[in-house]
Amino acid sequence: MLPPYRNEPFTDFSKPENEAAFRAALDQVKAEIGRHYPIVIGDEQISLDDTFPSLNPSRPAEILATFSKGAVEHGEKAITTAAQAFKSWQYVPVADRARYLLRAAAEMRRRKHEFSATMVLEVGKSWAEADADTAEAIDFMEYYARQAVRLADSSHLLYPNAGEQLGLYYIPLGVGIVIPPWNFPLAIPTGMMVAALVAGNTVILKPAEPSPWIAWKLCQLFWDLGLPPGVLNFVSGPGRTTGAHMVAHPQTRFIAFTGSREVGINIFEQASKVPPGQIWLKRTILEMGGKDAVVVDETADLEAAAQGIVVSAFGFQGQKCSAGSRAIITGTVYDEVAERVVDLSRKLQLGAPDLGRDIDMGPVVNLDSMQKIMSYVEVGTQEGELLLGGSPVETADNGYFIPPTIFGDVPSNARIAQEEIFGPVLAMIRASDYDDALAIANGTEYGLTGALFSQDRARLERARHEFHVGNLYLNRKCTGALVGVHPFGGFNMSGTDSKTGGPDYLLLYSQAKSVAERL
Ligand code: NAD
């Protein structure tokens, strides 16, 4: 009998013992810098001469680790191996599969700061953001373990039929390719991977190029628990070639992807093709980008609203699919809120996050990202009034630091109000009234998260129906969904609304088998 599910608590770094433990973890992880990590297929480790580095974005000259650049042939071999392993893994009882997740969760909890410290170095998360990422990964394991046991035999949901014994069983699909992004480099691969495994599928994890180190540590945790060879394979390499080949492969049964709109659409199209030898229609679970809005009306608690806007826009440097990159404010309170948002944002501490717990914002993830974000800043200067930031911060180590950047009076149809920038850039938009604000909020092709700050009961109720996003938050920030509490996923071009961390999620990794026996 399992204890009831509860979310993993966040660490209070103001306690000296927690701060000391985190510093020790950073030292431990730094002592591991410079290793090479192989591709792992079945029980074989493959180290190639062709490698790529994982860099510290705070100090890009620092190579944290190198990884083998898997090619098409490695994807091919991994799929064959996973297909072989599926023959037995699919029949391992669900309670045993769930136990792997629970044991992994317990181990990750014991080594929590080590996982978080790895993300501080590899993607530039602040301590608090990294801690929340690890907590979410633990939550996914605890939550899906319980959900899998609940779901596997759903026969009790059927209505009786005289003279028949009935069964409804959720069985696995087959070999899945798990393709995560780098921005929740532990929680997202954990969630997609363990959902697939606990449902009885076998997996090839292809980590995102900027964050293979933390992904490798995650896989190693499972291999060390004695997961049978071939059930979980790790193929590092370029998404465009190696990833794309695995997506198209006829033995691939499903693809679990989280990432950009552009790549999600590409996978959707490729997976819909049926090459010779493929005997199923592939399933795709695609979670994509956002252009999320925080709406504030004239009845709102303006201080709470300003704080909510700042945290939503600049947490993890704005590199969240749920980031509140648009603040839509009704005219009478616009100036007051804008001024307060600028004041609060100016106080955010920018720096290399391994330096200490006081750093609020680290670097953006890499040079490509920095260039893309700065090109949007350039566009923004044509489209709105620059209120804060706007130029990269130079450091001795050439880190990719962009300060909080805020544009005021941005037209709702401007590019910086429509396109996902995925960096610390906030567009503030003036709305004439609440109707206008709601129309602007709904006026992009995305529909992931959104927040409304208002004290008007009728408006809050209207937002429940008319604010068209997968995750709506009333009088709070639009980031920070909790597993099992706020099932997460978006509408329209934000993806297939898979609702990670929700009661329906494992259905996506399963197919239902109905059995009737004549008595
Ligand atoms: P990305 O789309 O560039 O890459 C995601 C993954 O796809 C990587 O592992 C990459 O190697 C792989 N890939 C790239 N091209 C491929 C191809 N042709 N075939 C197969 N795989 C391919 O995204 P990113 O930069 O890693 O992540 C940022 C994006 O992720 C943002 O748009 C963000 O909004 C989105 N995101 C969405 C959610 C959500 O839940 N909706 C959560 C986190 C991030």
Coordinates of C-alpha atoms and ligand atoms in Angstrom, one line a residue:
M1 CA 0.0 0.0 0.0
L2 CA 1.5 3.3 -1.1
P3 CA 1.3 6.5 1.0
P4 CA -0.9 9.1 -0.7
Y5 CA 0.8 11.2 -3.4
R6 CA 2.1 14.6 -2.3
N7 CA 4.3 17.1 -4.2
E8 CA 8.0 17.2 -3.4
P9 CA 8.6 20.3 -1.2
F10 CA 11.0 23.0 -2.5
T11 CA 14.2 23.6 -0.6
D12 CA 14.5 26.7 1.6
F13 CA 18.0 28.0 0.7
S14 CA 17.8 30.7 3.4
K15 CA 18.6 27.9 5.9
P16 CA 22.3 27.7 6.3
E17 CA 22.4 23.9 6.2
N18 CA 20.6 23.8 2.9
E19 CA 22.8 26.4 1.4
A20 CA 25.9 24.5 2.6
A21 CA 24.5 21.2 1.2
F22 CA 23.9 22.9 -2.2
R23 CA 27.4 24.3 -2.3
A24 CA 28.8 20.9 -1.6
A25 CA 26.7 19.4 -4.4
L26 CA 28.0 22.1 -6.8
D27 CA 31.6 21.1 -5.8
Q28 CA 30.8 17.4 -6.3
V29 CA 29.4 18.0 -9.8
K30 CA 32.3 20.4 -10.7
A31 CA 34.7 17.5 -9.8
E32 CA 33.0 15.5 -12.5
I33 CA 33.7 18.1 -15.3
G34 CA 35.5 16.9 -18.4
R35 CA 34.3 13.3 -18.8
H36 CA 33.0 11.6 -21.9
Y37 CA 29.6 9.9 -21.9
P38 CA 28.8 7.2 -24.5
I39 CA 25.7 6.2 -26.3
V40 CA 24.0 3.4 -24.5
I41 CA 22.0 0.8 -26.6
G42 CA 21.0 -2.3 -24.7
D43 CA 24.0 -3.3 -22.5
E44 CA 26.4 -1.8 -25.0
Q45 CA 28.2 1.5 -24.5
I46 CA 29.4 3.1 -27.7
S47 CA 32.0 5.9 -27.6
L48 CA 32.6 7.6 -31.0
D49 CA 35.4 9.8 -32.2
D50 CA 32.8 12.3 -33.4
T51 CA 31.7 14.1 -30.3
F52 CA 29.9 17.3 -29.2
P53 CA 30.3 19.3 -26.0
S54 CA 28.0 20.3 -23.3
L55 CA 29.0 23.9 -22.3
N56 CA 28.4 26.1 -19.3
P57 CA 26.4 29.1 -20.7
S58 CA 27.8 31.3 -17.9
R59 CA 31.3 30.5 -19.0
P60 CA 31.1 29.0 -22.5
A61 CA 34.8 28.1 -22.6
E62 CA 34.1 25.6 -19.9
I63 CA 33.3 22.2 -21.4
L64 CA 31.3 20.3 -18.8
A65 CA 31.3 17.0 -20.7
T66 CA 31.5 15.5 -24.1
F67 CA 29.0 13.2 -25.8
S68 CA 29.1 10.9 -28.8
K69 CA 27.4 12.3 -31.8
G70 CA 25.0 9.5 -32.6
A71 CA 24.3 9.0 -36.3
V72 CA 21.4 7.4 -38.2
E73 CA 22.9 3.9 -37.7
H74 CA 22.8 4.3 -33.9
G75 CA 19.2 5.3 -34.0
E76 CA 18.5 2.2 -36.2
K77 CA 20.3 -0.1 -33.8
A78 CA 18.6 1.4 -30.7
I79 CA 15.2 0.9 -32.3
T80 CA 15.9 -2.8 -33.1
T81 CA 17.2 -3.3 -29.6
A82 CA 14.2 -1.6 -28.0
A83 CA 11.9 -3.7 -30.1
Q84 CA 13.6 -6.8 -28.9
A85 CA 13.3 -5.7 -25.2
F86 CA 9.6 -4.8 -25.7
K87 CA 8.9 -8.5 -26.2
S88 CA 9.4 -9.2 -22.5
W89 CA 9.1 -5.7 -20.8
Q90 CA 5.4 -5.4 -22.0
Y91 CA 4.5 -8.4 -19.8
V92 CA 6.4 -7.3 -16.6
P93 CA 3.6 -6.7 -14.1
V94 CA 2.6 -3.1 -13.8
A95 CA 3.4 -3.1 -10.1
D96 CA 7.0 -4.1 -10.8
R97 CA 7.3 -1.5 -13.5
A98 CA 6.0 1.1 -11.0
R99 CA 8.5 0.0 -8.4
Y100 CA 11.3 1.1 -10.7
L101 CA 9.8 4.6 -10.7
L102 CA 9.4 4.7 -7.0
R103 CA 12.9 3.5 -6.3
A104 CA 14.3 6.0 -8.8
A105 CA 12.3 8.8 -7.1
A106 CA 13.7 7.8 -3.7
E107 CA 17.2 7.8 -5.1
M108 CA 16.8 11.1 -6.8
R109 CA 15.4 12.6 -3.6
R110 CA 18.6 11.4 -1.8
R111 CA 20.7 13.0 -4.5
K112 CA 18.5 16.0 -5.1
H113 CA 21.1 18.7 -5.0
E114 CA 23.5 16.9 -7.2
F115 CA 20.8 16.8 -10.0
S116 CA 19.9 20.4 -9.4
A117 CA 23.6 21.5 -9.3
T118 CA 24.1 19.8 -12.7
M119 CA 21.4 22.0 -14.2
V120 CA 22.8 25.2 -12.6
L121 CA 26.0 24.5 -14.5
E122 CA 24.6 23.0 -17.8
V123 CA 21.7 25.4 -18.5
G124 CA 22.2 28.3 -16.1
K125 CA 19.2 27.7 -13.8
S126 CA 19.1 29.6 -10.5
W127 CA 19.2 27.4 -7.5
A128 CA 15.5 27.8 -6.9
E129 CA 14.6 27.1 -10.5
A130 CA 16.9 24.0 -10.6
D131 CA 15.4 22.8 -7.3
A132 CA 11.9 23.1 -8.7
D133 CA 12.9 21.2 -11.8
T134 CA 14.3 18.3 -9.7
A135 CA 11.2 18.3 -7.5
E136 CA 9.0 18.1 -10.6
A137 CA 11.0 15.1 -11.9
I138 CA 10.5 13.3 -8.5
D139 CA 6.8 14.2 -8.7
F140 CA 6.4 12.7 -12.2
M141 CA 7.8 9.4 -11.0
E142 CA 5.7 9.2 -7.8
Y143 CA 2.6 10.3 -9.7
Y144 CA 2.8 8.1 -12.8
A145 CA 3.7 5.1 -10.7
R146 CA 0.4 5.5 -8.9
Q147 CA -1.6 6.3 -12.0
A148 CA -0.2 3.2 -13.9
V149 CA -1.4 0.9 -11.2
R150 CA -4.8 2.6 -11.1
L151 CA -5.3 2.5 -14.9
A152 CA -3.9 -0.9 -15.9
D153 CA -7.0 -3.0 -15.1
S154 CA -10.0 -0.7 -15.7
S155 CA -12.5 -3.6 -15.9
H156 CA -14.5 -2.2 -13.1
L157 CA -15.5 0.7 -15.3
L158 CA -17.5 -1.6 -17.6
Y159 CA -21.2 -2.3 -17.3
P160 CA -22.1 -6.0 -16.9
N161 CA -23.4 -8.2 -19.7
A162 CA -25.3 -11.3 -18.7
G163 CA -23.3 -14.5 -19.4
E164 CA -20.0 -12.8 -20.0
Q165 CA -16.9 -12.1 -18.0
L166 CA -15.5 -8.7 -19.1
G167 CA -12.1 -7.1 -19.0
L168 CA -10.7 -3.7 -20.0
Y169 CA -6.9 -3.6 -20.0
Y170 CA -4.6 -0.7 -20.9
I171 CA -1.6 -2.3 -22.7
P172 CA 1.5 -0.6 -24.0
L173 CA 2.1 0.6 -27.6
G174 CA 5.7 -0.5 -28.4
V175 CA 8.9 1.4 -29.0
G176 CA 8.8 5.1 -28.3
I177 CA 11.2 7.9 -29.2
V178 CA 11.4 10.5 -26.4
I179 CA 12.6 13.9 -27.6
P180 CA 12.8 16.6 -24.9
P181 CA 13.8 20.2 -24.9
W182 CA 16.6 21.7 -22.9
N183 CA 14.6 24.1 -20.7
F184 CA 13.3 21.7 -18.1
P185 CA 16.2 19.3 -18.8
L186 CA 15.4 16.9 -16.0
A187 CA 11.6 17.2 -15.4
I188 CA 10.5 16.9 -19.0
P189 CA 12.6 14.0 -20.1
T190 CA 11.8 12.2 -16.8
G191 CA 8.0 12.8 -17.3
M192 CA 7.9 11.6 -20.9
M193 CA 10.3 8.7 -20.3
V194 CA 8.8 7.3 -17.1
A195 CA 5.2 7.6 -18.5
A196 CA 6.3 5.5 -21.4
L197 CA 8.2 2.9 -19.3
V198 CA 5.6 2.4 -16.6
A199 CA 2.9 1.9 -19.3
G200 CA 5.1 -1.0 -20.6
N201 CA 6.8 0.6 -23.6
T202 CA 10.5 0.6 -24.4
V203 CA 12.2 3.9 -25.0
I204 CA 15.0 5.6 -26.9
L205 CA 15.8 8.9 -25.2
K206 CA 17.4 11.5 -27.5
P207 CA 18.4 14.4 -25.3
A208 CA 18.3 18.0 -26.4
E209 CA 21.8 19.1 -27.7
P210 CA 22.4 21.8 -24.9
S211 CA 21.5 19.4 -22.0
P212 CA 22.8 15.9 -22.5
W213 CA 24.6 15.8 -19.2
I214 CA 21.6 15.9 -16.9
A215 CA 19.7 13.5 -19.3
W216 CA 22.6 11.0 -19.0
K217 CA 22.5 11.2 -15.2
L218 CA 18.7 10.5 -15.3
C219 CA 19.2 7.4 -17.5
Q220 CA 22.1 6.2 -15.3
L221 CA 19.8 6.3 -12.3
F222 CA 17.5 3.8 -14.0
W223 CA 20.2 1.6 -15.4
D224 CA 21.8 1.4 -11.9
L225 CA 18.4 0.1 -10.5
G226 CA 18.8 -2.9 -12.8
L227 CA 16.3 -1.9 -15.5
P228 CA 16.6 -4.8 -18.1
P229 CA 18.9 -3.9 -21.0
G230 CA 17.2 -2.4 -24.1
V231 CA 14.3 -1.0 -22.1
L232 CA 15.8 2.4 -21.9
N233 CA 18.4 3.5 -24.5
F234 CA 20.3 6.7 -24.7
V235 CA 21.2 8.1 -28.2
S236 CA 22.8 11.5 -28.0
G237 CA 23.1 13.3 -31.4
P238 CA 21.5 16.0 -33.6
G239 CA 17.7 16.2 -33.6
R240 CA 17.6 17.2 -37.3
T241 CA 19.3 14.0 -38.5
T242 CA 19.4 11.3 -35.9
G243 CA 16.2 12.3 -34.2
A244 CA 14.4 12.7 -37.5
H245 CA 15.4 9.3 -38.7
M246 CA 14.0 7.7 -35.6
V247 CA 10.8 9.6 -36.0
A248 CA 10.4 8.2 -39.5
H249 CA 11.4 4.6 -38.7
P250 CA 8.7 2.0 -39.4
Q251 CA 9.4 0.2 -36.1
T252 CA 8.7 3.4 -34.1
R253 CA 5.3 3.2 -32.5
F254 CA 5.0 6.6 -30.9
I255 CA 6.9 9.8 -30.5
A256 CA 6.8 11.9 -27.2
F257 CA 8.1 15.3 -28.1
T258 CA 8.3 18.6 -26.2
G259 CA 9.9 21.5 -28.0
S260 CA 9.4 24.3 -30.5
R261 CA 6.3 24.8 -32.7
E262 CA 8.5 24.4 -35.8
V263 CA 10.0 21.0 -34.9
G264 CA 6.7 19.8 -33.5
I265 CA 4.9 20.4 -36.8
N266 CA 7.8 18.7 -38.6
I267 CA 7.5 15.6 -36.4
F268 CA 3.7 15.6 -36.8
E269 CA 4.1 15.6 -40.6
Q270 CA 6.8 13.0 -40.7
A271 CA 5.1 10.7 -38.3
S272 CA 1.9 10.7 -40.4
K273 CA 3.7 9.0 -43.3
V274 CA 3.4 5.2 -43.4
P275 CA 6.6 3.7 -44.9
P276 CA 6.6 0.1 -46.2
G277 CA 6.7 -2.4 -43.4
Q278 CA 5.0 -0.2 -40.9
I279 CA 1.8 -1.9 -39.6
W280 CA 0.4 0.9 -37.4
L281 CA -0.4 4.6 -37.4
K282 CA 2.2 6.3 -35.2
R283 CA 1.0 8.2 -32.2
T284 CA 2.4 11.6 -31.5
I285 CA 2.4 13.4 -28.2
L286 CA 3.5 17.0 -29.1
E287 CA 3.9 19.8 -26.6
M288 CA 5.1 23.0 -28.2
G289 CA 5.5 26.8 -27.6
G290 CA 3.6 29.6 -26.0
K291 CA 3.0 33.3 -26.1
D292 CA 1.4 33.5 -22.7
A293 CA -0.4 36.5 -21.3
V294 CA -0.9 38.0 -17.9
V295 CA -4.0 40.2 -18.0
V296 CA -4.5 42.9 -15.3
D297 CA -7.7 45.0 -15.0
E298 CA -8.4 48.1 -13.0
T299 CA -10.0 46.2 -10.1
A300 CA -6.9 44.1 -9.5
D301 CA -4.4 44.1 -6.6
L302 CA -1.8 46.0 -8.6
E303 CA 1.2 45.1 -6.4
A304 CA 0.4 41.4 -6.6
A305 CA -0.2 41.8 -10.4
A306 CA 3.2 43.5 -10.9
Q307 CA 5.0 40.8 -9.0
G308 CA 3.2 38.1 -10.9
I309 CA 4.1 39.7 -14.2
V310 CA 7.8 39.9 -13.3
V311 CA 8.1 36.4 -12.0
S312 CA 6.2 35.0 -15.0
A313 CA 8.3 37.0 -17.5
F314 CA 11.8 36.5 -16.2
G315 CA 11.9 33.3 -14.2
F316 CA 14.6 31.2 -15.8
Q317 CA 15.4 34.1 -18.1
G318 CA 11.9 33.8 -19.7
Q319 CA 12.9 30.4 -21.2
K320 CA 9.7 28.6 -20.2
C321 CA 6.9 27.6 -22.5
S322 CA 4.7 29.0 -19.8
A323 CA 6.6 32.3 -19.5
G324 CA 4.3 35.4 -19.3
S325 CA 5.9 37.2 -22.3
R326 CA 2.9 39.5 -22.7
A327 CA 1.4 41.8 -20.0
I328 CA -2.0 43.1 -21.1
I329 CA -3.2 45.9 -18.9
T330 CA -6.4 48.0 -19.0
G331 CA -5.8 51.6 -19.8
T332 CA -6.5 53.3 -16.4
V333 CA -4.0 51.3 -14.5
Y334 CA -1.5 50.7 -17.3
D335 CA 1.0 53.4 -16.4
E336 CA 1.1 52.5 -12.7
V337 CA 1.6 48.7 -13.3
A338 CA 4.2 49.3 -16.0
E339 CA 6.2 51.6 -13.7
R340 CA 6.1 49.0 -10.9
V341 CA 7.0 46.1 -13.2
V342 CA 10.1 48.1 -14.4
D343 CA 11.1 48.9 -10.8
L344 CA 10.8 45.3 -9.7
S345 CA 12.6 43.9 -12.7
R346 CA 15.5 46.4 -12.3
K347 CA 16.2 44.8 -8.9
L348 CA 16.7 41.2 -10.3
Q349 CA 20.2 40.0 -9.7
L350 CA 21.9 38.7 -12.9
G351 CA 24.9 36.5 -12.8
A352 CA 26.5 33.0 -13.0
P353 CA 24.0 31.0 -10.8
D354 CA 26.7 28.8 -9.3
L355 CA 28.0 31.9 -7.5
G356 CA 25.1 31.8 -5.0
R357 CA 21.5 31.6 -4.0
D358 CA 21.0 35.3 -4.5
I359 CA 21.3 35.2 -8.3
D360 CA 17.8 35.5 -9.7
M361 CA 18.7 35.3 -13.4
G362 CA 21.4 33.4 -15.1
P363 CA 22.5 33.3 -18.8
V364 CA 20.4 32.3 -21.7
V365 CA 21.2 28.8 -22.9
N366 CA 23.6 29.4 -25.8
L367 CA 24.9 31.7 -28.5
D368 CA 22.2 30.8 -31.0
S369 CA 19.6 31.7 -28.4
M370 CA 21.3 34.9 -27.5
Q371 CA 21.4 36.0 -31.1
K372 CA 17.8 35.1 -31.7
I373 CA 16.7 36.9 -28.6
M374 CA 18.8 40.0 -29.5
S375 CA 17.3 40.0 -33.0
Y376 CA 13.8 40.2 -31.4
V377 CA 15.0 43.1 -29.2
E378 CA 16.0 44.9 -32.4
V379 CA 12.6 44.3 -33.8
G380 CA 11.1 45.4 -30.5
T381 CA 12.8 48.8 -30.7
Q382 CA 10.8 49.4 -33.9
E383 CA 7.6 48.2 -32.4
G384 CA 7.4 49.6 -28.9
E385 CA 9.1 51.8 -26.4
L386 CA 12.2 50.3 -24.6
L387 CA 11.6 50.7 -20.9
L388 CA 14.4 48.5 -19.5
G389 CA 17.4 46.4 -20.7
G390 CA 17.9 45.9 -24.3
S391 CA 21.7 45.1 -24.5
P392 CA 23.6 42.0 -23.4
V393 CA 25.6 42.3 -20.3
E394 CA 29.3 41.7 -20.9
T395 CA 31.2 39.5 -18.5
A396 CA 34.9 38.4 -18.3
D397 CA 33.9 34.9 -19.2
N398 CA 31.7 35.9 -22.2
G399 CA 28.6 34.4 -20.7
Y400 CA 25.3 34.7 -22.5
F401 CA 23.7 37.3 -20.2
I402 CA 20.7 39.3 -21.3
P403 CA 19.0 41.5 -18.7
P404 CA 15.3 41.8 -18.2
T405 CA 14.1 43.7 -21.2
I406 CA 10.7 45.4 -21.3
F407 CA 8.9 47.1 -24.1
G408 CA 6.0 49.4 -23.4
D409 CA 3.0 50.3 -25.5
V410 CA 3.5 47.4 -27.9
P411 CA 0.7 47.0 -30.4
S412 CA -1.1 43.6 -29.9
N413 CA -0.3 42.5 -33.5
A414 CA 3.5 43.4 -33.3
R415 CA 5.9 40.5 -33.9
I416 CA 7.2 40.7 -30.3
A417 CA 3.6 40.3 -29.1
Q418 CA 2.9 37.4 -31.4
E419 CA 6.0 35.3 -31.8
E420 CA 7.7 33.2 -29.1
I421 CA 11.0 34.8 -28.2
F422 CA 12.0 32.4 -25.5
G423 CA 14.1 34.8 -23.5
P424 CA 13.8 37.7 -21.0
V425 CA 11.8 40.0 -23.2
L426 CA 8.4 41.3 -22.0
A427 CA 5.9 43.1 -24.2
M428 CA 3.5 45.4 -22.3
I429 CA 0.3 46.0 -24.1
R430 CA -2.4 48.7 -23.3
A431 CA -6.0 47.5 -23.6
S432 CA -8.9 49.8 -23.7
D433 CA -11.1 47.7 -21.4
Y434 CA -11.5 44.1 -20.2
D435 CA -13.2 42.9 -23.4
D436 CA -10.3 44.3 -25.4
A437 CA -7.8 42.7 -23.0
L438 CA -9.4 39.3 -23.3
A439 CA -9.5 39.5 -27.1
I440 CA -5.8 40.5 -27.2
A441 CA -4.9 37.6 -24.8
N442 CA -6.7 35.2 -27.2
G443 CA -5.2 36.8 -30.3
T444 CA -2.2 34.6 -31.0
E445 CA -1.9 31.2 -32.5
Y446 CA -0.8 29.7 -29.2
G447 CA -2.9 28.7 -26.1
L448 CA -0.7 27.4 -23.4
T449 CA -0.9 29.3 -20.1
G450 CA -2.5 32.6 -19.1
A451 CA -3.3 34.6 -15.9
L452 CA -5.9 37.2 -15.0
F453 CA -5.5 39.6 -12.1
S454 CA -8.9 41.0 -11.2
Q455 CA -11.2 41.4 -8.2
D456 CA -14.3 41.4 -10.3
R457 CA -16.2 38.1 -9.8
A458 CA -18.0 38.3 -13.2
R459 CA -14.8 38.8 -15.1
L460 CA -13.1 36.0 -13.3
E461 CA -16.0 33.7 -14.3
R462 CA -15.9 34.9 -17.9
A463 CA -12.2 34.2 -18.1
R464 CA -12.9 30.6 -17.0
H465 CA -14.9 30.2 -20.2
E466 CA -13.4 32.6 -22.7
F467 CA -9.7 32.8 -21.9
H468 CA -8.6 30.0 -24.3
V469 CA -5.6 28.4 -22.7
G470 CA -4.8 25.0 -21.5
N471 CA -3.7 26.3 -18.1
L472 CA -5.5 29.3 -16.7
Y473 CA -4.5 31.0 -13.4
L474 CA -6.6 33.5 -11.6
N475 CA -4.9 36.1 -9.4
R476 CA -1.5 34.3 -9.6
K477 CA 1.5 33.9 -11.9
C478 CA 1.2 31.9 -15.1
T479 CA 4.2 29.6 -14.5
G480 CA 4.9 26.9 -12.0
A481 CA 2.4 24.1 -12.7
L482 CA 2.6 21.3 -10.1
V483 CA 2.3 17.6 -11.1
G484 CA -1.0 16.1 -10.0
V485 CA -2.3 19.5 -9.1
H486 CA -2.2 21.5 -12.4
P487 CA -2.3 19.1 -15.3
F488 CA -0.3 20.8 -18.0
G489 CA -0.6 21.3 -21.7
G490 CA -1.8 23.8 -24.3
F491 CA -4.3 24.4 -27.1
N492 CA -3.8 25.3 -30.8
M493 CA -0.2 25.7 -31.8
S494 CA 0.9 25.0 -28.2
G495 CA 0.5 21.3 -28.9
T496 CA -1.7 18.3 -28.5
D497 CA -2.8 19.3 -24.9
S498 CA -1.4 16.1 -23.4
K499 CA -1.9 17.3 -19.8
T500 CA 1.3 16.1 -18.3
G501 CA 0.9 15.3 -14.6
G502 CA -2.8 14.7 -15.0
P503 CA -5.0 11.6 -14.7
D504 CA -5.4 11.1 -18.5
Y505 CA -1.7 11.3 -19.4
L506 CA -0.8 7.6 -19.4
L507 CA -3.6 6.8 -21.8
L508 CA -1.5 8.5 -24.4
Y509 CA 1.2 5.8 -23.9
S510 CA -1.3 2.9 -23.9
Q511 CA -4.0 1.2 -26.0
A512 CA -7.1 -0.3 -24.5
K513 CA -7.9 -4.0 -25.0
S514 CA -11.4 -5.2 -24.3
V515 CA -11.9 -8.9 -23.5
A516 CA -15.2 -10.7 -23.2
E517 CA -15.4 -14.4 -22.2
R518 CA -18.6 -16.4 -22.6
L519 CA -19.3 -18.1 -19.3
Ligands
NAD1 P1 13.5 22.4 -30.2 O1 12.2 22.2 -30.9 O2 14.6 23.2 -30.9 O3 14.2 21.0 -29.8 C1 13.5 20.1 -29.1 C2 14.0 18.7 -29.3 O4 13.8 18.3 -30.7 C3 15.5 18.6 -29.2 O5 15.8 17.3 -28.5 C4 16.0 18.5 -30.6 O6 17.3 17.8 -30.7 C5 14.9 17.8 -31.3 N1 14.8 18.0 -32.7 C6 15.2 19.1 -33.4 N2 14.9 18.9 -34.8 C7 14.3 17.6 -34.9 C8 13.8 16.8 -35.9 N3 13.7 17.3 -37.2 N4 13.3 15.6 -35.7 C9 13.3 15.1 -34.4 N5 13.8 15.8 -33.4 C10 14.3 17.1 -33.6 O7 13.1 23.1 -28.8 P2 14.1 23.6 -27.7 O8 14.8 24.8 -28.1 O9 14.9 22.4 -27.1 O10 13.0 23.9 -26.5 C11 12.4 25.2 -26.5 C12 10.9 25.0 -27.0 O11 10.2 24.0 -26.2 C13 10.1 26.3 -26.8 O12 9.4 26.5 -28.0 C14 9.2 26.0 -25.7 O13 8.0 26.7 -25.6 C15 9.0 24.5 -25.9 N6 8.5 23.9 -24.6 C16 7.2 23.5 -24.5 C17 6.8 22.9 -23.4 C18 5.3 22.5 -23.2 O14 5.0 21.7 -22.3 N7 4.4 22.9 -24.1 C19 7.6 22.7 -22.3 C20 9.0 23.1 -22.4 C21 9.4 23.7 -23.6

